[in-house]
mmCIF file of C-alpha atoms in Angstrom:
data_model
loop_
_atom_site.group_PDB
_atom_site.id
_atom_site.type_symbol
_atom_site.label_atom_id
_atom_site.label_comp_id
_atom_site.label_asym_id
_atom_site.label_seq_id
_atom_site.Cartn_x
_atom_site.Cartn_y
_atom_site.Cartn_z
ATOM 1 C CA MET Q 1 -14.543 21.529 10.801
ATOM 2 C CA ALA Q 2 -11.150 22.447 9.358
ATOM 3 C CA LYS Q 3 -10.931 25.890 7.813
ATOM 4 C CA PRO Q 4 -9.592 26.394 4.289
ATOM 5 C CA LEU Q 5 -6.027 27.665 3.965
ATOM 6 C CA THR Q 6 -5.672 31.426 4.056
ATOM 7 C CA THR Q 7 -4.976 33.014 0.665
ATOM 8 C CA THR Q 8 -3.745 36.400 -0.459
ATOM 9 C CA THR Q 9 -6.179 36.469 -3.386
ATOM 10 C CA PRO Q 10 -8.792 39.263 -3.038
ATOM 11 C CA THR Q 11 -11.950 37.977 -1.394
ATOM 12 C CA ASP Q 12 -14.631 37.087 -3.930
ATOM 13 C CA LEU Q 13 -18.053 37.966 -2.516
ATOM 14 C CA SER Q 14 -19.989 37.211 -5.701
ATOM 15 C CA THR Q 15 -23.041 34.975 -5.661
ATOM 16 C CA CYS Q 16 -25.782 33.810 -7.994
ATOM 17 C CA TYR Q 17 -29.424 34.150 -7.013
ATOM 18 C CA LEU Q 18 -32.312 33.216 -9.330
ATOM 19 C CA GLY Q 19 -29.845 33.043 -12.192
ATOM 20 C CA LEU Q 20 -28.784 36.639 -11.510
ATOM 21 C CA LYS Q 21 -25.043 37.136 -11.031
ATOM 22 C CA LEU Q 22 -24.530 39.493 -8.097
ATOM 23 C CA PRO Q 23 -21.253 41.073 -6.872
ATOM 24 C CA HIS Q 24 -22.232 40.308 -3.265
ATOM 25 C CA PRO Q 25 -25.304 38.929 -1.455
ATOM 26 C CA PHE Q 26 -26.836 42.166 -0.081
ATOM 27 C CA ILE Q 27 -30.189 42.892 -1.726
ATOM 28 C CA VAL Q 28 -32.490 45.744 -0.756
ATOM 29 C CA GLY Q 29 -35.650 43.938 0.338
ATOM 30 C CA ALA Q 30 -39.229 44.894 -0.379
ATOM 31 C CA SER Q 31 -40.086 48.253 1.157
ATOM 32 C CA PRO Q 32 -41.411 51.719 0.246
ATOM 33 C CA MET Q 33 -37.788 52.806 -0.353
ATOM 34 C CA VAL Q 34 -38.079 51.723 -3.993
ATOM 35 C CA GLY Q 35 -40.927 54.180 -4.467
ATOM 36 C CA ASN Q 36 -38.460 57.074 -4.684
ATOM 37 C CA LEU Q 37 -36.004 57.090 -7.593
ATOM 38 C CA ASP Q 38 -33.533 59.341 -5.773
ATOM 39 C CA THR Q 39 -33.414 56.830 -2.902
ATOM 40 C CA VAL Q 40 -33.020 53.984 -5.380
ATOM 41 C CA ARG Q 41 -30.026 55.723 -6.956
ATOM 42 C CA ARG Q 42 -28.475 56.376 -3.533
ATOM 43 C CA LEU Q 43 -28.890 52.716 -2.627
ATOM 44 C CA GLU Q 44 -27.222 51.659 -5.874
ATOM 45 C CA ASP Q 45 -24.362 54.096 -5.230
ATOM 46 C CA ALA Q 46 -23.958 52.538 -1.777
ATOM 47 C CA GLY Q 47 -23.581 49.139 -3.390
ATOM 48 C CA ALA Q 48 -27.007 47.458 -3.510
ATOM 49 C CA ALA Q 49 -26.653 44.216 -5.494
ATOM 50 C CA ALA Q 50 -30.344 44.183 -6.479
ATOM 51 C CA PHE Q 51 -33.730 45.588 -5.498
ATOM 52 C CA VAL Q 52 -36.953 43.865 -4.491
ATOM 53 C CA MET Q 53 -39.947 46.083 -5.061
ATOM 54 C CA GLU Q 54 -42.708 46.334 -2.488
ATOM 55 C CA SER Q 55 -45.587 43.972 -3.188
ATOM 56 C CA LEU Q 56 -48.458 44.677 -5.536
ATOM 57 C CA PHE Q 57 -51.449 43.231 -3.684
ATOM 58 C CA GLU Q 58 -54.351 41.571 -5.455
ATOM 59 C CA GLU Q 59 -56.684 43.630 -3.261
ATOM 60 C CA GLN Q 60 -55.256 46.771 -4.885
ATOM 61 C CA ILE Q 61 -55.953 45.317 -8.313
ATOM 62 C CA VAL Q 62 -59.508 44.277 -7.437
ATOM 63 C CA MET Q 63 -60.257 47.622 -5.786
ATOM 64 C CA GLU Q 64 -59.063 49.596 -8.780
ATOM 65 C CA GLN Q 65 -60.901 47.319 -11.191
ATOM 66 C CA GLY Q 66 -64.101 47.693 -9.198
ATOM 67 C CA ARG Q 67 -63.773 51.480 -9.074
ATOM 68 C CA THR Q 68 -63.154 51.688 -12.824
ATOM 69 C CA LEU Q 69 -66.076 49.417 -13.660
ATOM 70 C CA LEU Q 70 -68.332 51.464 -11.385
ATOM 71 C CA ASP Q 71 -67.264 54.675 -13.120
ATOM 72 C CA ILE Q 72 -67.998 53.120 -16.510
ATOM 73 C CA GLN Q 73 -71.283 51.425 -15.710
ATOM 74 C CA SER Q 74 -72.735 54.330 -13.750
ATOM 75 C CA HIS Q 75 -72.825 56.437 -16.945
ATOM 76 C CA VAL Q 76 -73.494 53.892 -19.660
ATOM 77 C CA ASP Q 77 -77.303 53.985 -19.371
ATOM 78 C CA GLU Q 78 -77.633 57.727 -18.786
ATOM 79 C CA PHE Q 79 -77.266 58.641 -22.462
ATOM 80 C CA SER Q 80 -77.737 56.493 -25.539
ATOM 81 C CA GLU Q 81 -74.458 57.840 -26.923
ATOM 82 C CA ALA Q 82 -72.639 56.405 -23.952
ATOM 83 C CA SER Q 83 -73.106 52.844 -25.171
ATOM 84 C CA SER Q 84 -70.799 53.563 -28.087
ATOM 85 C CA PHE Q 85 -68.534 56.059 -26.323
ATOM 86 C CA PHE Q 86 -67.480 53.776 -23.464
ATOM 87 C CA PRO Q 87 -65.553 50.658 -24.423
ATOM 88 C CA GLU Q 88 -66.426 47.302 -22.938
ATOM 89 C CA PRO Q 89 -64.715 46.657 -19.577
ATOM 90 C CA ALA Q 90 -62.580 43.906 -21.128
ATOM 91 C CA GLU Q 91 -60.982 46.523 -23.390
ATOM 92 C CA PHE Q 92 -59.601 48.528 -20.478
ATOM 93 C CA ARG Q 93 -56.154 47.868 -19.009
ATOM 94 C CA LEU Q 94 -57.379 47.745 -15.434
ATOM 95 C CA GLY Q 95 -55.173 47.776 -12.366
ATOM 96 C CA PRO Q 96 -52.462 49.867 -10.688
ATOM 97 C CA GLN Q 97 -50.522 50.981 -13.722
ATOM 98 C CA THR Q 98 -48.223 53.017 -11.532
ATOM 99 C CA TYR Q 99 -46.603 49.821 -10.246
ATOM 100 C CA LEU Q 100 -45.716 48.706 -13.748
ATOM 101 C CA ASP Q 101 -44.490 52.203 -14.571
ATOM 102 C CA GLN Q 102 -42.241 52.159 -11.503
ATOM 103 C CA ILE Q 103 -40.592 48.951 -12.697
ATOM 104 C CA ARG Q 104 -39.736 50.682 -15.979
ATOM 105 C CA HIS Q 105 -38.491 53.797 -14.184
ATOM 106 C CA ILE Q 106 -36.219 51.842 -11.831
ATOM 107 C CA LYS Q 107 -34.864 49.722 -14.681
ATOM 108 C CA ALA Q 108 -33.988 52.910 -16.523
ATOM 109 C CA ALA Q 109 -32.407 54.484 -13.431
ATOM 110 C CA VAL Q 110 -30.117 51.678 -12.205
ATOM 111 C CA GLN Q 111 -27.873 48.960 -13.604
ATOM 112 C CA VAL Q 112 -28.628 46.251 -11.030
ATOM 113 C CA PRO Q 113 -31.423 43.649 -11.234
ATOM 114 C CA VAL Q 114 -34.956 44.574 -10.210
ATOM 115 C CA ILE Q 115 -37.153 41.884 -8.659
ATOM 116 C CA ALA Q 116 -40.874 42.612 -8.624
ATOM 117 C CA SER Q 117 -43.145 41.329 -5.865
ATOM 118 C CA LEU Q 118 -46.720 40.154 -6.261
ATOM 119 C CA ASN Q 119 -49.122 39.196 -3.492
ATOM 120 C CA GLY Q 120 -52.316 37.471 -4.539
ATOM 121 C CA ILE Q 121 -54.805 34.901 -3.333
ATOM 122 C CA SER Q 122 -56.274 33.618 -6.604
ATOM 123 C CA ALA Q 123 -54.677 32.032 -9.646
ATOM 124 C CA SER Q 124 -56.133 34.653 -11.977
ATOM 125 C CA GLY Q 125 -54.884 37.528 -9.813
ATOM 126 C CA TRP Q 126 -51.349 36.175 -9.913
ATOM 127 C CA LEU Q 127 -51.296 35.208 -13.563
ATOM 128 C CA GLU Q 128 -52.449 38.388 -15.270
ATOM 129 C CA TYR Q 129 -50.084 40.664 -13.396
ATOM 130 C CA ALA Q 130 -47.180 38.259 -13.482
ATOM 131 C CA LYS Q 131 -47.297 38.593 -17.273
ATOM 132 C CA LEU Q 132 -47.539 42.391 -17.090
ATOM 133 C CA ILE Q 133 -44.661 42.562 -14.618
ATOM 134 C CA GLU Q 134 -42.481 40.516 -16.956
ATOM 135 C CA GLN Q 135 -43.420 42.768 -19.880
ATOM 136 C CA ALA Q 136 -42.512 45.836 -17.800
ATOM 137 C CA GLY Q 137 -38.929 44.565 -17.602
ATOM 138 C CA ALA Q 138 -38.558 42.946 -14.161
ATOM 139 C CA ASP Q 139 -35.585 40.591 -13.953
ATOM 140 C CA ALA Q 140 -37.379 38.186 -11.613
ATOM 141 C CA LEU Q 141 -40.618 37.880 -9.675
ATOM 142 C CA GLU Q 142 -41.127 37.221 -5.979
ATOM 143 C CA LEU Q 143 -44.473 35.644 -5.145
ATOM 144 C CA ASN Q 144 -45.244 36.949 -1.680
ATOM 145 C CA VAL Q 145 -47.445 34.301 -0.049
ATOM 146 C CA TYR Q 146 -49.156 36.322 2.666
ATOM 147 C CA TYR Q 147 -52.200 34.308 3.644
ATOM 148 C CA VAL Q 148 -53.647 33.818 7.108
ATOM 149 C CA ALA Q 149 -55.699 30.613 7.147
ATOM 150 C CA THR Q 150 -58.652 31.384 9.447
ATOM 151 C CA ASP Q 151 -61.282 29.115 7.860
ATOM 152 C CA PRO Q 152 -61.680 26.011 10.076
ATOM 153 C CA ASP Q 153 -62.979 24.052 7.088
ATOM 154 C CA GLU Q 154 -59.805 24.687 5.061
ATOM 155 C CA SER Q 155 -57.085 22.105 5.646
ATOM 156 C CA GLY Q 156 -53.352 22.721 5.613
ATOM 157 C CA VAL Q 157 -53.133 20.470 2.568
ATOM 158 C CA ALA Q 158 -55.582 22.727 0.716
ATOM 159 C CA VAL Q 159 -53.590 25.852 1.608
ATOM 160 C CA GLU Q 160 -50.360 24.310 0.340
ATOM 161 C CA ARG Q 161 -51.988 22.916 -2.812
ATOM 162 C CA ARG Q 162 -53.389 26.320 -3.763
ATOM 163 C CA THR Q 163 -49.960 27.923 -3.475
ATOM 164 C CA ILE Q 164 -48.278 25.130 -5.436
ATOM 165 C CA ASP Q 165 -50.924 25.441 -8.168
ATOM 166 C CA ILE Q 166 -50.329 29.202 -8.345
ATOM 167 C CA VAL Q 167 -46.575 28.702 -8.736
ATOM 168 C CA ARG Q 168 -47.086 26.096 -11.462
ATOM 169 C CA THR Q 169 -49.519 28.367 -13.338
ATOM 170 C CA VAL Q 170 -47.255 31.421 -13.125
ATOM 171 C CA LYS Q 171 -44.144 29.490 -14.182
ATOM 172 C CA ARG Q 172 -45.923 28.217 -17.292
ATOM 173 C CA ALA Q 173 -46.888 31.771 -18.262
ATOM 174 C CA ILE Q 174 -43.622 33.706 -17.792
ATOM 175 C CA ARG Q 175 -39.937 33.151 -18.482
ATOM 176 C CA ILE Q 176 -38.300 35.205 -15.753
ATOM 177 C CA PRO Q 177 -37.208 33.392 -12.548
ATOM 178 C CA VAL Q 178 -39.762 33.038 -9.764
ATOM 179 C CA ALA Q 179 -39.070 32.923 -6.021
ATOM 180 C CA VAL Q 180 -41.693 32.191 -3.364
ATOM 181 C CA LYS Q 181 -41.639 34.194 -0.140
ATOM 182 C CA LEU Q 182 -42.974 31.995 2.652
ATOM 183 C CA SER Q 183 -44.108 32.267 6.232
ATOM 184 C CA PRO Q 184 -42.635 29.892 8.847
ATOM 185 C CA PHE Q 185 -46.082 28.585 9.831
ATOM 186 C CA PHE Q 186 -46.572 25.693 7.415
ATOM 187 C CA SER Q 187 -46.976 22.385 9.243
ATOM 188 C CA SER Q 188 -44.445 20.537 7.057
ATOM 189 C CA LEU Q 189 -42.213 23.161 5.540
ATOM 190 C CA ALA Q 190 -39.722 20.674 4.087
ATOM 191 C CA HIS Q 191 -42.489 18.806 2.235
ATOM 192 C CA PHE Q 192 -44.009 22.077 1.044
ATOM 193 C CA ALA Q 193 -40.647 23.278 -0.273
ATOM 194 C CA ALA Q 194 -40.297 20.053 -2.252
ATOM 195 C CA GLY Q 195 -43.719 20.656 -3.790
ATOM 196 C CA LEU Q 196 -42.818 24.226 -4.744
ATOM 197 C CA GLU Q 197 -39.608 23.022 -6.391
ATOM 198 C CA SER Q 198 -41.542 20.386 -8.356
ATOM 199 C CA ALA Q 199 -43.981 23.091 -9.471
ATOM 200 C CA GLY Q 200 -41.089 25.040 -11.007
ATOM 201 C CA ALA Q 201 -40.101 27.575 -8.341
ATOM 202 C CA ASP Q 202 -36.553 28.837 -8.799
ATOM 203 C CA GLY Q 203 -36.048 30.032 -5.253
ATOM 204 C CA LEU Q 204 -37.443 30.552 -1.771
ATOM 205 C CA VAL Q 205 -37.351 33.573 0.533
ATOM 206 C CA LEU Q 206 -37.347 32.864 4.288
ATOM 207 C CA PHE Q 207 -39.418 34.407 5.835
ATOM 208 C CA ASN Q 208 -42.255 36.864 5.496
ATOM 209 C CA ARG Q 209 -42.479 39.133 8.531
ATOM 210 C CA PHE Q 210 -46.136 39.161 9.513
ATOM 211 C CA TYR Q 211 -46.933 42.383 11.334
ATOM 212 C CA GLN Q 212 -48.831 41.226 14.404
ATOM 213 C CA PRO Q 213 -51.720 43.372 15.667
ATOM 214 C CA ASP Q 214 -51.757 44.551 19.264
ATOM 215 C CA ILE Q 215 -54.629 45.463 21.586
ATOM 216 C CA ASP Q 216 -55.035 48.915 23.119
ATOM 217 C CA LEU Q 217 -56.506 48.249 26.587
ATOM 218 C CA GLU Q 218 -57.656 51.833 27.127
ATOM 219 C CA GLU Q 219 -59.355 52.367 23.775
ATOM 220 C CA LEU Q 220 -60.321 48.689 23.331
ATOM 221 C CA GLU Q 221 -59.045 48.823 19.777
ATOM 222 C CA VAL Q 222 -56.872 46.593 17.686
ATOM 223 C CA ARG Q 223 -53.795 48.512 16.581
ATOM 224 C CA ASN Q 224 -51.233 47.749 13.930
ATOM 225 C CA GLU Q 225 -47.787 49.182 14.580
ATOM 226 C CA LEU Q 226 -44.610 48.723 12.592
ATOM 227 C CA HIS Q 227 -41.702 47.267 14.550
ATOM 228 C CA LEU Q 228 -38.442 46.973 12.671
ATOM 229 C CA SER Q 229 -36.584 43.695 12.879
ATOM 230 C CA ASP Q 230 -33.435 42.979 14.871
ATOM 231 C CA SER Q 231 -30.748 40.318 14.641
ATOM 232 C CA SER Q 232 -32.605 37.946 16.980
ATOM 233 C CA GLU Q 233 -35.122 37.258 14.206
ATOM 234 C CA LEU Q 234 -32.385 35.665 12.116
ATOM 235 C CA LEU Q 235 -32.238 32.496 14.227
ATOM 236 C CA LEU Q 236 -35.482 30.968 12.934
ATOM 237 C CA ARG Q 237 -34.358 31.697 9.392
ATOM 238 C CA VAL Q 238 -30.908 30.181 9.932
ATOM 239 C CA ARG Q 239 -32.476 26.988 11.196
ATOM 240 C CA TRP Q 240 -34.671 26.500 8.136
ATOM 241 C CA LEU Q 241 -31.972 27.701 5.770
ATOM 242 C CA ALA Q 242 -29.745 24.943 7.112
ATOM 243 C CA ILE Q 243 -32.465 22.327 6.701
ATOM 244 C CA LEU Q 244 -33.835 23.290 3.293
ATOM 245 C CA SER Q 245 -30.519 24.130 1.589
ATOM 246 C CA ALA Q 246 -29.357 20.592 2.367
ATOM 247 C CA GLN Q 247 -32.470 19.103 0.764
ATOM 248 C CA ARG Q 248 -33.359 21.285 -2.207
ATOM 249 C CA LYS Q 249 -31.561 22.756 -5.221
ATOM 250 C CA LEU Q 250 -33.555 25.966 -4.929
ATOM 251 C CA ASP Q 251 -31.768 29.290 -4.446
ATOM 252 C CA ILE Q 252 -32.707 30.486 -0.980
ATOM 253 C CA ALA Q 253 -32.678 34.064 0.263
ATOM 254 C CA VAL Q 254 -33.108 35.198 3.844
ATOM 255 C CA SER Q 255 -35.370 38.123 4.673
ATOM 256 C CA GLY Q 256 -35.557 39.506 8.198
ATOM 257 C CA GLY Q 257 -32.907 39.755 10.887
ATOM 258 C CA VAL Q 258 -29.855 40.695 8.820
ATOM 259 C CA HIS Q 259 -28.401 43.833 10.389
ATOM 260 C CA THR Q 260 -24.674 43.116 10.463
ATOM 261 C CA ALA Q 261 -22.096 41.376 8.316
ATOM 262 C CA THR Q 262 -21.924 38.667 10.982
ATOM 263 C CA ASP Q 263 -25.642 38.030 10.433
ATOM 264 C CA ALA Q 264 -24.993 37.696 6.709
ATOM 265 C CA VAL Q 265 -22.133 35.228 7.277
ATOM 266 C CA LYS Q 266 -24.390 33.037 9.423
ATOM 267 C CA ALA Q 267 -27.063 33.072 6.718
ATOM 268 C CA VAL Q 268 -24.603 32.165 3.964
ATOM 269 C CA MET Q 269 -23.062 29.381 6.059
ATOM 270 C CA ALA Q 270 -26.554 27.989 6.605
ATOM 271 C CA GLY Q 271 -27.233 28.038 2.865
ATOM 272 C CA ALA Q 272 -28.462 31.483 1.769
ATOM 273 C CA ARG Q 273 -27.533 32.669 -1.728
ATOM 274 C CA SER Q 274 -28.549 36.232 -0.906
ATOM 275 C CA VAL Q 275 -29.711 38.295 2.052
ATOM 276 C CA GLN Q 276 -32.404 40.926 1.933
ATOM 277 C CA VAL Q 277 -31.880 44.022 4.083
ATOM 278 C CA VAL Q 278 -34.543 46.595 4.986
ATOM 279 C CA SER Q 279 -34.696 47.514 8.672
ATOM 280 C CA ALA Q 280 -30.946 48.045 8.967
ATOM 281 C CA ILE Q 281 -31.039 50.477 6.031
ATOM 282 C CA LEU Q 282 -34.038 52.326 7.458
ATOM 283 C CA LYS Q 283 -32.177 52.698 10.757
ATOM 284 C CA ASN Q 284 -28.727 53.556 9.390
ATOM 285 C CA GLY Q 285 -29.279 54.963 5.902
ATOM 286 C CA PRO Q 286 -28.164 53.703 2.464
ATOM 287 C CA GLN Q 287 -24.471 54.002 3.394
ATOM 288 C CA HIS Q 288 -24.956 50.993 5.678
ATOM 289 C CA LEU Q 289 -24.814 48.774 2.592
ATOM 290 C CA ALA Q 290 -21.202 49.836 1.975
ATOM 291 C CA THR Q 291 -20.369 49.064 5.607
ATOM 292 C CA LEU Q 292 -21.960 45.620 5.363
ATOM 293 C CA ARG Q 293 -20.028 44.774 2.211
ATOM 294 C CA SER Q 294 -16.705 45.920 3.664
ATOM 295 C CA GLU Q 295 -17.252 44.036 6.918
ATOM 296 C CA LEU Q 296 -18.346 40.899 5.046
ATOM 297 C CA SER Q 297 -15.130 40.904 3.045
ATOM 298 C CA ARG Q 298 -13.093 41.256 6.231
ATOM 299 C CA ILE Q 299 -14.874 38.425 8.051
ATOM 300 C CA VAL Q 300 -14.730 36.027 5.100
ATOM 301 C CA GLU Q 301 -11.004 36.659 4.788
ATOM 302 C CA GLU Q 302 -10.396 36.290 8.536
ATOM 303 C CA LEU Q 303 -12.198 32.943 8.498
ATOM 304 C CA GLY Q 304 -9.783 31.776 5.805
ATOM 305 C CA TYR Q 305 -12.114 31.563 2.825
ATOM 306 C CA ALA Q 306 -11.089 32.797 -0.610
ATOM 307 C CA SER Q 307 -14.679 33.339 -1.718
ATOM 308 C CA LEU Q 308 -18.228 33.456 -0.467
ATOM 309 C CA SER Q 309 -19.059 30.375 -2.535
ATOM 310 C CA GLU Q 310 -16.536 28.326 -0.507
ATOM 311 C CA MET Q 311 -18.407 29.296 2.622
ATOM 312 C CA HIS Q 312 -21.888 28.681 1.223
ATOM 313 C CA GLY Q 313 -23.777 25.939 3.047
ATOM 314 C CA CYS Q 314 -20.800 24.830 5.160
ATOM 315 C CA MET Q 315 -23.044 24.737 8.241
ATOM 316 C CA ASN Q 316 -26.234 23.315 6.728
ATOM 317 C CA LEU Q 317 -27.866 20.105 7.840
ATOM 318 C CA ALA Q 318 -25.774 17.934 5.543
ATOM 319 C CA ARG Q 319 -22.387 19.431 6.361
ATOM 320 C CA CYS Q 320 -22.303 20.878 9.871
ATOM 321 C CA PRO Q 321 -20.535 18.918 12.650
ATOM 322 C CA ASP Q 322 -23.732 18.553 14.710
ATOM 323 C CA PRO Q 323 -26.814 18.164 12.463
ATOM 324 C CA ALA Q 324 -28.974 17.290 15.475
ATOM 325 C CA ALA Q 325 -28.622 20.891 16.639
ATOM 326 C CA PHE Q 326 -31.014 21.876 13.860
ATOM 327 C CA GLU Q 327 -33.483 19.104 14.688
ATOM 328 C CA ARG Q 328 -35.205 17.623 17.745
ATOM 329 C CA GLY Q 329 -32.047 16.078 19.174
ATOM 330 C CA ASN Q 330 -30.861 19.353 20.732
ATOM 331 C CA TYR Q 331 -34.222 20.371 22.172
ATOM 332 C CA MET Q 332 -33.959 18.755 25.608
ATOM 333 C CA ARG Q 333 -30.304 19.715 25.980
ATOM 334 C CA ILE Q 334 -31.056 23.407 25.402
ATOM 335 C CA LEU Q 335 -33.998 23.430 27.791
ATOM 336 C CA GLN Q 336 -31.891 21.914 30.573
ATOM 337 C CA SER Q 337 -28.936 24.219 30.004
ATOM 338 C CA TRP Q 338 -30.498 27.318 31.584
ATOM 339 C CA ARG Q 339 -29.286 28.281 35.013
ATOM 340 C CA PRO Q 340 -30.646 31.103 37.205
#
């Protein structure tokens, strides 16, 4: 593929993700870092284009609701006065209020967009808090679809339909943009993405990093340990970015495997509108964002592009010189290429 002519115009790294105009594609992904306002300010000073908050899980909501109801009901019948003193459960604003408060605090502390994240398994769990998150001032909402299908009686079609129904319900209830964070384990990801787009999703995030449990042979225990990502994890994301960006009009972000500016360039060429960074910041500190932005500008310029938008999608399934490399056609060739 011929490269565009080199230009002396300053490199434009701006992008648009979920209708949000960003000066560059580097977003701080969902992590506990957003729980500290001083860290949030340092990340903004280092150049963060936006923040994704860590997920609010439906289990947290249910647990807090159950605890509050227990506290109420355990005292209602002890004294006759209690029946009038305690309001009905429906009158309480149940749930982790601190999450909503943190949205307001971050919005007041920084000038860049704040994307909330919600992880639920039922339509009601998503809907109620999606509305509250919007009211708290979030600029967009990421629906974090973290669901491990272990029921042998539940089909893949049923799993997909439930998620599509959730997206449709949430989109009808709120006005802010909605992205869906997916796992790579759906049997027909391209078909599923089409269904999510039809349901009203504004974007996709590829992919959720499931933290796999390990087995301790000495203690005979299942252990969960956090392993930060590395650049090798980007390859699966690049493949599906290239496929889906050629098929859908959705804004697609990559999450997982972006540690260098070269990683970001690969993601953008495959079709990413933004890249979420977590592990690289945890390893190198907030200042790594400034390094990534500077290096991205240098690489884009060296490749002969005047802007990031010129580069966007140039290597996706519809535009790359060898589309078969993203599909089955390259499978046998790769397997036979290894030599001892």
